[in-house]
Amino acid sequence: MITPEYAQMMARYNHWQNDSLVKAASTLTDEDRWAERGAFWGSIGATFRHIYWADFLWLARFGVVEAPKITSFADAQAHIDWDEFVGQRRELDGVIRDWADGMTQGDIDGVLTYKSISYGELSNPKAPLIVHVFNHATHHRGQIHMMLTAAGAKPDDTDIPIMPQEYKEY
């Protein structure tokens, strides 16, 4: 279904887009970042935090990091200092890239059994779960892009073919 090279490309795209949207969001005030905007997670800040914690949880499920101490996604939506968040996001993007860079086909094949906050214990093939990690983030970044644009910020383009070279290098 997928290869390590797919995961590596998506990790780089993920990093580029997170950097791009964080840069655009940094032009807003903290009040603007946390203003209710009618999105699923409410605000730009809360949506960023949701992506961060979902990424963190998936990395924990794959055994890359230690599981975070949260009991629901609502716990992860609390307001946080923006500069602190930016540092955490950049660090986690590095962990995601390292995970993808070290991935083998054996890491992709097989089944992962894990606990879901919403659904209890689940077992699923790893390949679609890896796709989900990146697809989930892309979905919510699209919401952030829309909220940033509506707030007057100028996010960069999102197309993989124009990804800057510094993000493409493996």
Short mmCIF file of C-alpha atoms in Angstrom, two decimals:
data_model
loop_
_atom_site.label_atom_id
_atom_site.label_comp_id
_atom_site.label_asym_id
_atom_site.label_seq_id
_atom_site.Cartn_x
_atom_site.Cartn_y
_atom_site.Cartn_z
CA MET A 1 0.00 0.00 0.00
CA ILE A 2 2.65 2.55 1.02
CA THR A 3 6.43 2.63 1.22
CA PRO A 4 8.95 4.23 3.56
CA GLU A 5 9.56 6.84 0.84
CA TYR A 6 5.89 7.83 0.97
CA ALA A 7 6.12 8.34 4.73
CA GLN A 8 9.34 10.35 4.31
CA MET A 9 7.77 12.63 1.70
CA MET A 10 4.68 13.16 3.85
CA ALA A 11 6.78 13.87 6.95
CA ARG A 12 8.59 16.59 5.00
CA TYR A 13 5.33 18.00 3.64
CA ASN A 14 3.89 17.92 7.16
CA HIS A 15 6.91 19.83 8.50
CA TRP A 16 6.76 22.42 5.71
CA GLN A 17 3.06 23.06 6.14
CA ASN A 18 3.25 23.27 9.92
CA ASP A 19 6.10 25.79 9.62
CA SER A 20 4.16 27.77 7.03
CA LEU A 21 0.95 27.98 9.03
CA VAL A 22 2.75 28.71 12.30
CA LYS A 23 4.55 31.57 10.55
CA ALA A 24 1.25 33.00 9.29
CA ALA A 25 -0.42 32.54 12.69
CA SER A 26 2.49 34.31 14.36
CA THR A 27 1.45 37.52 12.56
CA LEU A 28 -1.81 37.51 14.54
CA THR A 29 -2.38 38.55 18.12
CA ASP A 30 -2.84 35.88 20.75
CA GLU A 31 -6.46 37.00 21.05
CA ASP A 32 -6.96 36.46 17.31
CA ARG A 33 -5.34 33.00 17.44
CA TRP A 34 -7.71 31.88 20.20
CA ALA A 35 -10.87 33.65 18.95
CA GLU A 36 -13.86 31.37 18.32
CA ARG A 37 -14.22 30.99 14.56
CA GLY A 38 -16.90 28.33 14.18
CA ALA A 39 -14.46 25.59 13.17
CA PHE A 40 -14.70 22.06 14.56
CA TRP A 41 -12.12 22.83 17.29
CA GLY A 42 -13.21 26.47 17.52
CA SER A 43 -10.08 28.54 17.11
CA ILE A 44 -6.82 28.60 15.22
CA GLY A 45 -4.91 27.89 18.42
CA ALA A 46 -7.15 25.00 19.50
CA THR A 47 -6.97 23.42 16.05
CA PHE A 48 -3.17 23.64 16.06
CA ARG A 49 -3.16 22.01 19.50
CA HIS A 50 -5.51 19.25 18.32
CA ILE A 51 -3.17 18.38 15.45
CA TYR A 52 -0.19 18.43 17.82
CA TRP A 53 -1.78 16.10 20.36
CA ALA A 54 -3.17 13.75 17.70
CA ASP A 55 0.32 13.50 16.16
CA PHE A 56 1.79 12.90 19.61
CA LEU A 57 -0.77 10.18 20.42
CA TRP A 58 -0.15 8.38 17.13
CA LEU A 59 3.61 8.49 17.66
CA ALA A 60 3.04 6.99 21.11
CA ARG A 61 0.84 4.26 19.63
CA PHE A 62 3.62 3.42 17.17
CA GLY A 63 6.11 3.29 20.07
CA VAL A 64 8.10 6.36 19.00
CA VAL A 65 7.43 8.53 22.08
CA GLU A 66 6.05 7.98 25.56
CA ALA A 67 2.27 8.34 25.77
CA PRO A 68 1.10 11.79 26.89
CA LYS A 69 -0.89 12.14 30.09
CA ILE A 70 -4.22 13.28 28.65
CA THR A 71 -7.62 11.66 29.06
CA SER A 72 -9.49 13.41 26.25
CA PHE A 73 -8.79 15.69 23.32
CA ALA A 74 -10.54 18.44 25.29
CA ASP A 75 -7.65 18.26 27.79
CA ALA A 76 -5.27 19.07 24.96
CA GLN A 77 -7.20 22.14 23.76
CA ALA A 78 -6.30 24.38 26.68
CA HIS A 79 -4.77 27.75 25.87
CA ILE A 80 -0.97 27.64 25.78
CA ASP A 81 1.74 30.26 25.39
CA TRP A 82 2.27 30.64 21.63
CA ASP A 83 6.07 30.63 21.73
CA GLU A 84 6.00 27.49 23.87
CA PHE A 85 3.68 25.82 21.37
CA VAL A 86 5.84 26.83 18.38
CA GLY A 87 8.85 25.17 20.01
CA GLN A 88 6.87 22.02 20.82
CA ARG A 89 5.50 21.81 17.26
CA ARG A 90 8.95 22.18 15.69
CA GLU A 91 10.38 19.55 18.01
CA LEU A 92 7.57 17.10 17.23
CA ASP A 93 7.99 17.70 13.49
CA GLY A 94 11.61 16.63 13.90
CA VAL A 95 10.49 13.48 15.70
CA ILE A 96 8.04 12.71 12.88
CA ARG A 97 10.76 13.19 10.28
CA ASP A 98 13.16 10.95 12.21
CA TRP A 99 10.42 8.31 12.52
CA ALA A 100 9.78 8.39 8.78
CA ASP A 101 13.50 8.45 7.94
CA GLY A 102 14.06 5.30 9.98
CA MET A 103 10.98 3.51 8.70
CA THR A 104 11.34 0.18 6.89
CA GLN A 105 8.74 -1.76 4.97
CA GLY A 106 8.59 -4.08 7.98
CA ASP A 107 7.48 -1.12 10.11
CA ILE A 108 4.64 -0.46 7.67
CA ASP A 109 3.42 -4.02 7.25
CA GLY A 110 1.39 -5.81 9.91
CA VAL A 111 -1.21 -4.79 12.44
CA LEU A 112 -1.10 -2.28 15.29
CA THR A 113 -3.18 -2.79 18.43
CA TYR A 114 -3.71 0.41 20.39
CA LYS A 115 -6.11 2.19 22.73
CA SER A 116 -8.35 4.91 21.37
CA ILE A 117 -9.71 7.62 23.67
CA SER A 118 -13.09 7.30 21.96
CA TYR A 119 -13.31 3.62 20.97
CA GLY A 120 -11.23 1.57 23.41
CA GLU A 121 -8.85 -1.09 22.11
CA LEU A 122 -8.55 -1.34 18.32
CA SER A 123 -6.42 -3.34 15.91
CA ASN A 124 -5.81 -2.07 12.39
CA PRO A 125 -3.30 -2.56 9.58
CA LYS A 126 -0.37 -0.18 10.08
CA ALA A 127 -0.21 1.17 6.51
CA PRO A 128 -3.59 2.96 6.56
CA LEU A 129 -2.87 4.21 10.09
CA ILE A 130 0.34 5.84 8.86
CA VAL A 131 -1.61 7.40 5.99
CA HIS A 132 -4.17 8.59 8.56
CA VAL A 133 -1.52 10.35 10.67
CA PHE A 134 -0.63 12.58 7.72
CA ASN A 135 -4.15 12.85 6.28
CA HIS A 136 -5.60 13.90 9.64
CA ALA A 137 -3.09 16.72 9.98
CA THR A 138 -3.69 17.85 6.39
CA HIS A 139 -7.45 17.96 7.00
CA HIS A 140 -7.15 20.18 10.06
CA ARG A 141 -4.43 22.36 8.51
CA GLY A 142 -6.95 23.12 5.77
CA GLN A 143 -9.26 24.45 8.47
CA ILE A 144 -6.42 26.51 9.94
CA HIS A 145 -5.56 27.88 6.48
CA MET A 146 -9.16 29.04 6.04
CA MET A 147 -9.30 30.62 9.51
CA LEU A 148 -5.96 32.38 8.98
CA THR A 149 -7.10 33.75 5.63
CA ALA A 150 -10.37 34.97 7.15
CA ALA A 151 -8.37 36.63 9.96
CA GLY A 152 -6.24 38.53 7.43
CA ALA A 153 -3.08 36.41 7.65
CA LYS A 154 -1.35 35.22 4.49
CA PRO A 155 -0.55 31.49 4.61
CA ASP A 156 1.73 30.09 1.91
CA ASP A 157 0.61 27.71 -0.82
CA THR A 158 0.02 24.09 0.12
CA ASP A 159 0.90 22.18 -3.05
CA ILE A 160 3.42 19.33 -2.72
CA PRO A 161 5.03 20.06 -6.14
CA ILE A 162 6.19 23.49 -4.91
CA MET A 163 7.56 22.30 -1.57
CA PRO A 164 10.85 24.17 -0.97
CA GLN A 165 14.02 22.15 -1.47
CA GLU A 166 15.11 22.39 2.17
CA TYR A 167 12.06 20.33 3.14
CA LYS A 168 12.46 17.80 0.30
CA GLU A 169 15.91 16.59 1.29
CA TYR A 170 16.02 13.18 2.90
#
